[in-house]
Amino acid sequence: MPSLKRILVTGGAGFLGSHLLRLLQHREAAVSVMNRASNPALEVPQLLISELDRVDQRFDVVFLLSAQVPYGGMGRFSESMIEANINLVARTVKA
């Protein structure tokens, strides 16, 4: 992996995000995580999605792994869930 300065992982507490986070930490990358809520189990700097518009940091790489999903991960996505996921990606890119 090339030398990376700052990495943001959205959904770092989820299944994929947590595994990626461990890999990046093992490679000693400077990682921050963005989740819906603070997670004391994560030992990295954390940002809240609700505060995305106020983020004053810039990242070299962003892994977008967060999404609003149907309860339990099963079932159909509603239009509002799809719209919320699209808006999150757009807000993240804009920030």
Short mmCIF file of C-alpha atoms in Angstrom, two decimals:
data_model
loop_
_atom_site.label_atom_id
_atom_site.label_comp_id
_atom_site.label_asym_id
_atom_site.label_seq_id
_atom_site.Cartn_x
_atom_site.Cartn_y
_atom_site.Cartn_z
CA MET A 1 0.00 0.00 0.00
CA PRO A 2 1.42 3.42 -0.89
CA SER A 3 2.07 5.92 1.88
CA LEU A 4 -1.35 7.34 2.79
CA LYS A 5 -1.70 10.39 4.95
CA ARG A 6 -5.32 10.50 6.13
CA ILE A 7 -8.04 7.91 5.60
CA LEU A 8 -11.74 8.16 6.46
CA VAL A 9 -13.87 5.01 6.76
CA THR A 10 -17.62 5.56 6.90
CA GLY A 11 -19.45 2.72 8.59
CA GLY A 12 -16.33 1.71 10.50
CA ALA A 13 -18.37 -0.14 13.12
CA GLY A 14 -20.07 -2.35 10.55
CA PHE A 15 -18.94 -5.74 9.28
CA LEU A 16 -16.90 -4.55 6.30
CA GLY A 17 -15.79 -1.29 7.90
CA SER A 18 -14.48 -2.94 11.06
CA HIS A 19 -12.39 -5.42 9.06
CA LEU A 20 -11.01 -2.67 6.83
CA LEU A 21 -10.26 -0.57 9.91
CA ARG A 22 -8.22 -3.39 11.46
CA LEU A 23 -6.27 -3.87 8.23
CA LEU A 24 -5.50 -0.16 7.95
CA GLN A 25 -4.46 0.04 11.60
CA HIS A 26 -2.19 -2.97 11.10
CA ARG A 27 -0.54 -1.03 8.26
CA GLU A 28 -0.22 1.96 10.61
CA ALA A 29 -2.38 4.26 8.50
CA ALA A 30 -3.82 7.45 10.01
CA VAL A 31 -7.49 6.43 10.10
CA SER A 32 -10.65 8.21 11.22
CA VAL A 33 -14.12 6.68 11.32
CA MET A 34 -17.53 8.21 10.62
CA ASN A 35 -20.62 6.54 12.10
CA ARG A 36 -24.17 7.42 13.10
CA ALA A 37 -23.19 7.33 16.77
CA SER A 38 -19.98 7.32 18.77
CA ASN A 39 -18.62 3.84 19.43
CA PRO A 40 -16.31 3.52 22.46
CA ALA A 41 -15.00 0.18 21.15
CA LEU A 42 -13.28 1.94 18.25
CA GLU A 43 -9.86 3.23 19.20
CA VAL A 44 -9.54 5.80 16.40
CA PRO A 45 -10.74 9.40 15.95
CA GLN A 46 -14.48 9.40 15.30
CA LEU A 47 -16.75 11.75 13.42
CA LEU A 48 -20.53 11.67 13.53
CA ILE A 49 -22.60 11.68 10.35
CA SER A 50 -24.78 14.38 11.91
CA GLU A 51 -21.69 16.62 12.08
CA LEU A 52 -20.51 15.98 8.53
CA ASP A 53 -21.19 19.56 7.40
CA ARG A 54 -18.82 20.82 10.12
CA VAL A 55 -15.91 18.50 9.36
CA ASP A 56 -12.83 20.66 8.91
CA GLN A 57 -10.45 17.85 8.05
CA ARG A 58 -9.45 16.72 4.58
CA PHE A 59 -8.74 13.11 3.79
CA ASP A 60 -6.56 11.58 1.10
CA VAL A 61 -8.77 8.49 0.81
CA VAL A 62 -12.41 7.89 1.78
CA PHE A 63 -13.96 4.41 1.97
CA LEU A 64 -17.76 4.77 1.82
CA LEU A 65 -19.04 1.65 3.58
CA SER A 66 -22.00 3.06 5.49
CA ALA A 67 -25.60 2.77 4.39
CA GLN A 68 -29.07 2.85 5.81
CA VAL A 69 -30.47 -0.66 5.40
CA PRO A 70 -33.77 -2.38 6.20
CA TYR A 71 -34.07 -3.64 9.77
CA GLY A 72 -31.87 -6.69 10.23
CA GLY A 73 -30.33 -6.17 6.80
CA MET A 74 -33.14 -8.08 5.14
CA GLY A 75 -36.16 -6.91 3.21
CA ARG A 76 -36.77 -4.25 0.65
CA PHE A 77 -35.13 -0.86 0.49
CA SER A 78 -37.67 1.94 0.63
CA GLU A 79 -37.35 5.05 -1.50
CA SER A 80 -36.49 7.06 1.62
CA MET A 81 -33.61 4.69 2.45
CA ILE A 82 -32.23 4.94 -1.06
CA GLU A 83 -32.53 8.73 -0.97
CA ALA A 84 -30.81 8.88 2.45
CA ASN A 85 -27.90 6.76 1.16
CA ILE A 86 -27.49 8.91 -1.96
CA ASN A 87 -27.58 12.07 0.16
CA LEU A 88 -24.94 10.70 2.53
CA VAL A 89 -22.58 9.95 -0.36
CA ALA A 90 -23.18 13.43 -1.85
CA ARG A 91 -22.61 15.15 1.52
CA THR A 92 -19.43 13.13 2.12
CA VAL A 93 -18.01 14.00 -1.28
CA LYS A 94 -18.90 17.67 -0.83
CA ALA A 95 -17.22 17.84 2.59
#
